[in-house]
C-alpha cells in the first residue's frame, strides 16, 4: 500500500474523530453544525431538495463481516409497507453514519429507505470491502422485507463507494433482479472500479439511469475514472448525465467543490442541498415514479431547471456543468489517485 494512500486514509480518520457529535435521547448520533460552515443560503423550502415530511426511524444490526460494526437502515417512521430503497457505499474512513447523516436523513424524510453499510478502512483488500458491502445489503434485504422494496432500487456511493457502486448495482440488478420497476446509480467523485468487466458494463438493464458527479476542486480522485465508466456503460445519453460542480465565491463565504462534497461533518450547506440532494430527489422521483419533471431536473441534459443554483443578494452560485461527452480538464498530476496508476484495473481506458 502506497504512502499517499495511507495519508489519505489518515486524513479521513482525523476528520471523523475531530467531528462535533453527540447522542440524542433516541440513541442516534446528533451532529452539530458550526453556523460559520453553513453559509448564507438556506436549504430549499419547496420542490426538489426540500426536506420531506416524514420523521426518521433507524434500525441497526451487526455487520455480517465487519466485527463490532453495525449496518444501519434509515427509513420513514410509521410506514406500513416496504419503500423504495437506496444502498449507500461510503468513502474510505466514512464508516460512521454521522459522517454524512444529513444525506441519509434527507432520503428517509422524503419517504424512502437507505441502507448504510460500513466496511474497514484498513487491513483488508478491495475485494473484502466489496464483499462486506454486498453481504450487508443482502442481509438487510433478507431480514427486513417489510421495510425494503427491492422492486425500486438505487445504488449510491462516494469515492471508493462511488467506484464500487457499479459492481454492486450489477449484482443487485442482474443477479438478484432488484429494481424491476425502477433502477438508478448515483456516483460521486468515484475511485477505481473493481469487479466490473467491460461486458458487464454493457449489460445493465434498460431501465437503469445514471448520474455521475465530479467536483472541480477535487485533488484526490482523477476525473478520468468517472469519465471512463460513464462512457463505457450501456446507458443511453437520454438516461444519464455527467455533472461537474465548481466553487462559488461570495463576498463573505466560499462554497467549495472539493473531494468530500457532500458530508455533514465539515460543511452542510447550499451545495449539499442544491448540488446533490436536489438532483437525487429528482432522480428518485423520475426513476421510481416516472415523473417527467424529475427527469428535467435530474437528467435534464443541461436544462435551466437542472443547472441553475440559488442566488444570494443578487449573486448567483456557479451553475452546474452538464454533458454527455465529458473530457478531463486537468492533467493526471493534479490527483493523488491517477487513472494511469498500476492499481487501476481499467488502466487501459485512461486515454
XYZ file of C-alpha atoms in Angstrom:
351
model
C 0.000 0.000 0.000
C 1.488 3.313 -1.088
C 2.245 6.130 1.388
C -0.144 8.679 -0.263
C -2.948 6.158 0.193
C -2.203 5.860 3.902
C -2.116 9.627 4.265
C -5.472 9.851 2.532
C -6.976 7.312 4.915
C -5.490 9.101 7.899
C -6.994 12.400 6.787
C -10.468 10.822 6.731
C -9.988 9.222 10.143
C -8.861 12.525 11.595
C -11.800 14.316 10.015
C -14.240 11.934 11.631
C -12.531 11.738 15.024
C -12.474 15.530 15.301
C -16.152 15.983 14.368
C -18.547 17.545 16.830
C -21.159 14.895 17.593
C -23.125 13.521 20.489
C -26.029 11.146 21.018
C -29.617 12.286 21.321
C -32.172 10.590 23.553
C -33.082 8.078 20.823
C -29.503 6.826 20.702
C -28.857 8.284 17.251
C -25.821 10.381 16.534
C -26.748 14.054 16.752
C -24.446 16.182 14.631
C -23.941 19.846 15.401
C -23.022 22.118 12.546
C -20.992 25.286 13.029
C -23.016 28.167 11.566
C -19.822 29.551 10.051
C -19.674 26.434 7.865
C -23.294 26.504 6.736
C -23.072 29.593 4.514
C -25.667 32.313 3.920
C -28.030 30.365 1.617
C -30.674 28.273 3.330
C -31.987 24.924 2.156
C -34.848 24.942 -0.374
C -38.300 25.193 1.163
C -40.262 23.707 -1.728
C -39.695 21.460 -4.725
C -36.870 19.010 -5.253
C -34.289 19.256 -2.492
C -36.736 20.446 0.137
C -36.974 18.286 3.251
C -39.778 15.743 3.319
C -42.450 15.423 5.983
C -41.582 12.043 7.469
C -39.888 11.545 10.811
C -36.766 9.392 10.588
C -36.539 5.944 12.151
C -33.476 3.707 12.279
C -32.789 0.006 12.661
C -29.296 -1.385 13.243
C -27.955 -4.916 13.018
C -24.437 -6.355 13.338
C -22.428 -6.281 10.148
C -22.138 -9.810 8.746
C -18.414 -9.382 8.003
C -17.158 -6.326 9.924
C -16.924 -7.326 13.572
C -18.044 -4.690 16.053
C -19.821 -2.525 13.469
C -23.492 -2.181 12.661
C -25.318 -1.848 9.380
C -27.927 0.902 9.663
C -31.251 1.264 7.880
C -32.794 4.734 7.861
C -36.458 4.749 6.904
C -39.658 6.822 7.232
C -41.208 6.357 10.646
C -44.652 4.796 10.692
C -44.619 3.152 7.258
C -46.971 0.219 6.792
C -45.479 -1.138 3.555
C -41.948 -1.531 2.179
C -40.490 1.518 0.435
C -38.060 2.022 -2.471
C -34.518 1.689 -1.212
C -31.077 3.173 -1.843
C -27.970 1.158 -0.989
C -25.205 3.570 0.004
C -21.456 2.848 -0.191
C -19.349 5.281 1.813
C -15.842 6.653 1.123
C -12.699 5.455 2.877
C -12.907 6.434 6.520
C -16.595 7.310 6.375
C -17.620 4.185 8.243
C -19.657 6.044 10.861
C -23.016 7.240 9.566
C -22.538 10.563 11.376
C -20.075 11.484 8.625
C -22.937 12.044 6.192
C -26.050 11.768 8.357
C -27.706 14.692 6.571
C -27.954 12.682 3.351
C -29.408 9.568 4.975
C -31.968 11.545 6.935
C -32.910 13.538 3.834
C -33.713 10.300 1.985
C -35.821 8.946 4.855
C -37.673 12.242 5.309
C -38.718 12.062 1.664
C -40.360 8.678 2.231
C -37.626 6.298 1.099
C -35.190 3.860 2.703
C -31.394 3.994 2.732
C -29.069 1.187 3.840
C -25.693 2.304 5.202
C -23.060 -0.437 5.377
C -19.644 0.171 6.985
C -16.524 -1.582 5.737
C -12.984 -1.485 7.216
C -10.779 1.430 6.218
C -7.535 -0.504 6.639
C -6.315 -4.082 6.971
C -8.426 -5.675 4.238
C -8.375 -5.983 0.464
C -10.590 -4.186 -2.027
C -12.440 -7.443 -2.686
C -13.093 -7.888 1.032
C -14.533 -4.362 1.222
C -16.805 -5.094 -1.730
C -17.933 -8.333 -0.102
C -18.658 -6.565 3.184
C -20.851 -4.038 1.385
C -22.644 -6.695 -0.641
C -23.286 -9.109 2.230
C -24.564 -6.216 4.347
C -27.006 -5.137 1.638
C -28.157 -8.713 1.100
C -28.778 -9.277 4.806
C -30.753 -6.037 5.048
C -32.977 -7.200 2.182
C -33.400 -10.696 3.645
C -34.115 -9.618 7.218
C -36.276 -6.514 6.628
C -38.745 -7.245 3.806
C -41.397 -5.104 5.493
C -39.146 -2.036 5.105
C -37.185 -2.618 1.874
C -38.921 -2.757 -1.506
C -36.470 -4.362 -3.935
C -38.641 -3.581 -6.955
C -37.410 0.034 -6.881
C -33.714 0.328 -6.043
C -30.858 2.802 -6.312
C -27.152 2.403 -5.646
C -25.318 5.499 -4.468
C -21.720 5.967 -3.397
C -18.845 8.353 -2.893
C -15.134 7.902 -3.741
C -14.350 4.223 -3.018
C -18.073 3.704 -2.691
C -18.750 5.540 -5.935
C -16.429 3.243 -7.836
C -17.876 0.202 -6.073
C -21.485 1.136 -6.817
C -21.295 -0.145 -10.392
C -20.280 -3.710 -9.483
C -22.724 -3.736 -6.571
C -25.539 -2.410 -8.748
C -24.781 -5.058 -11.363
C -25.082 -7.779 -8.708
C -28.323 -6.303 -7.453
C -29.903 -5.617 -10.820
C -28.714 -8.700 -12.735
C -28.043 -11.445 -10.178
C -30.893 -10.571 -7.796
C -33.351 -8.881 -10.152
C -33.716 -5.844 -7.929
C -35.173 -2.711 -9.487
C -37.606 -4.199 -11.995
C -39.853 -1.150 -11.513
C -37.087 1.444 -11.191
C -33.263 1.493 -11.091
C -30.546 4.126 -10.850
C -26.903 4.705 -9.900
C -25.651 7.966 -8.389
C -21.825 8.026 -8.293
C -19.852 10.864 -6.704
C -16.121 11.601 -7.005
C -15.521 7.951 -7.744
C -12.341 5.960 -7.112
C -11.252 2.913 -9.116
C -13.976 0.445 -10.138
C -13.218 -3.222 -9.444
C -15.201 -6.404 -10.133
C -16.887 -4.969 -13.227
C -15.889 -6.134 -16.692
C -16.486 -4.368 -19.976
C -19.098 -6.999 -20.846
C -20.872 -6.388 -17.535
C -20.813 -2.633 -18.096
C -22.603 -3.328 -21.356
C -25.313 -5.464 -19.740
C -27.177 -3.141 -17.379
C -30.979 -3.384 -17.663
C -32.696 -0.938 -19.994
C -34.426 0.963 -17.170
C -31.152 1.885 -15.414
C -30.442 5.612 -15.028
C -27.158 7.264 -14.029
C -25.869 10.494 -12.531
C -22.097 10.795 -12.337
C -20.795 13.782 -10.377
C -17.270 15.147 -10.128
C -16.022 18.152 -8.188
C -13.728 20.744 -9.679
C -11.609 21.291 -6.558
C -11.080 17.555 -6.045
C -7.364 16.700 -5.947
C -7.910 13.131 -4.742
C -9.578 11.102 -7.499
C -8.769 11.638 -11.147
C -11.904 12.610 -13.072
C -10.834 10.162 -15.785
C -12.039 7.348 -13.523
C -15.584 8.676 -13.646
C -15.341 9.538 -17.342
C -14.251 6.004 -18.224
C -17.222 4.304 -16.579
C -19.683 6.942 -17.801
C -18.626 6.492 -21.407
C -18.450 2.687 -21.308
C -21.691 1.850 -19.545
C -24.601 0.871 -21.792
C -26.982 3.548 -20.535
C -28.264 5.850 -23.278
C -27.396 9.541 -23.192
C -31.045 10.367 -22.545
C -30.895 8.417 -19.272
C -27.540 9.580 -17.907
C -25.755 12.871 -17.220
C -22.182 13.734 -16.230
C -22.209 16.702 -13.839
C -19.345 18.968 -12.779
C -19.750 21.179 -9.703
C -17.486 24.212 -9.391
C -16.841 26.509 -6.442
C -18.739 29.748 -5.881
C -17.165 32.757 -4.199
C -19.444 35.183 -2.356
C -18.202 38.285 -0.518
C -18.435 36.558 2.873
C -18.439 32.827 2.054
C -16.932 30.387 -0.422
C -18.796 27.259 -1.452
C -16.053 24.823 -2.417
C -16.341 21.773 -4.650
C -13.747 19.554 -3.006
C -13.465 15.782 -2.837
C -15.504 15.426 0.367
C -18.666 17.023 -1.023
C -21.184 16.149 0.371
C -20.654 15.468 4.039
C -22.313 16.666 7.187
C -19.124 16.993 9.221
C -17.079 19.732 7.557
C -19.987 21.617 5.996
C -23.714 21.359 5.493
C -24.754 23.984 3.039
C -26.335 25.011 -0.249
C -24.023 22.724 -2.201
C -25.268 19.714 -0.249
C -28.905 20.585 -0.803
C -28.866 22.143 -4.261
C -25.922 20.284 -5.791
C -26.640 16.768 -4.518
C -29.885 16.323 -2.566
C -31.978 18.206 -5.158
C -30.729 16.060 -8.033
C -31.070 12.856 -6.012
C -34.629 13.789 -5.051
C -35.499 14.358 -8.709
C -33.713 11.165 -9.808
C -35.744 9.152 -7.301
C -38.977 10.717 -8.497
C -38.172 10.037 -12.144
C -36.734 6.531 -11.668
C -39.361 5.242 -9.253
C -42.437 7.274 -10.184
C -41.852 8.117 -13.850
C -42.238 11.841 -13.210
C -41.100 13.858 -16.252
C -40.457 16.903 -14.069
C -37.993 14.798 -12.104
C -36.172 13.853 -15.276
C -35.855 17.505 -16.284
C -34.047 18.259 -13.018
C -32.024 15.064 -12.582
C -31.256 14.244 -16.217
C -32.128 17.489 -17.952
C -29.107 17.461 -20.276
C -28.245 20.983 -19.130
C -31.775 22.338 -18.698
C -32.172 25.534 -16.690
C -34.054 23.562 -14.034
C -31.091 21.224 -13.694
C -28.087 23.548 -13.728
C -29.362 26.714 -12.016
C -28.117 27.205 -8.482
C -29.563 29.673 -5.952
C -28.542 33.307 -5.548
C -27.532 35.432 -2.585
C -28.050 39.196 -2.643
C -28.216 39.173 -6.417
C -25.164 36.959 -6.966
C -25.900 33.507 -8.354
C -23.842 30.487 -7.418
C -21.893 28.874 -10.256
C -24.224 26.802 -12.459
C -23.708 23.077 -12.722
C -21.961 21.938 -15.890
C -23.666 19.002 -17.596
C -22.530 16.917 -20.550
C -22.934 13.532 -22.219
C -19.399 13.669 -23.599
C -17.092 14.518 -20.691
C -13.395 15.219 -21.191
C -10.746 15.645 -18.489
C -9.971 19.267 -17.679
C -6.739 18.730 -15.740
C -3.596 16.592 -16.052
C -3.354 13.421 -14.006
C -0.619 15.039 -11.921
C -3.321 17.058 -10.138
C -4.659 13.940 -8.417
C -3.486 11.563 -5.706
C -5.200 8.607 -7.389
C -4.414 8.784 -11.072
C -6.203 6.919 -13.819
C -2.843 5.648 -15.074
C -1.837 4.098 -11.744
C -0.947 0.414 -11.813
C -3.680 -0.464 -9.301
C -6.424 0.813 -11.605
C -7.990 -2.361 -13.065
C -9.251 -0.280 -16.012
C -5.939 1.420 -16.763
C -6.315 0.555 -20.450
C -9.171 3.072 -20.675
C -7.202 6.051 -19.406
C -6.564 7.501 -22.851
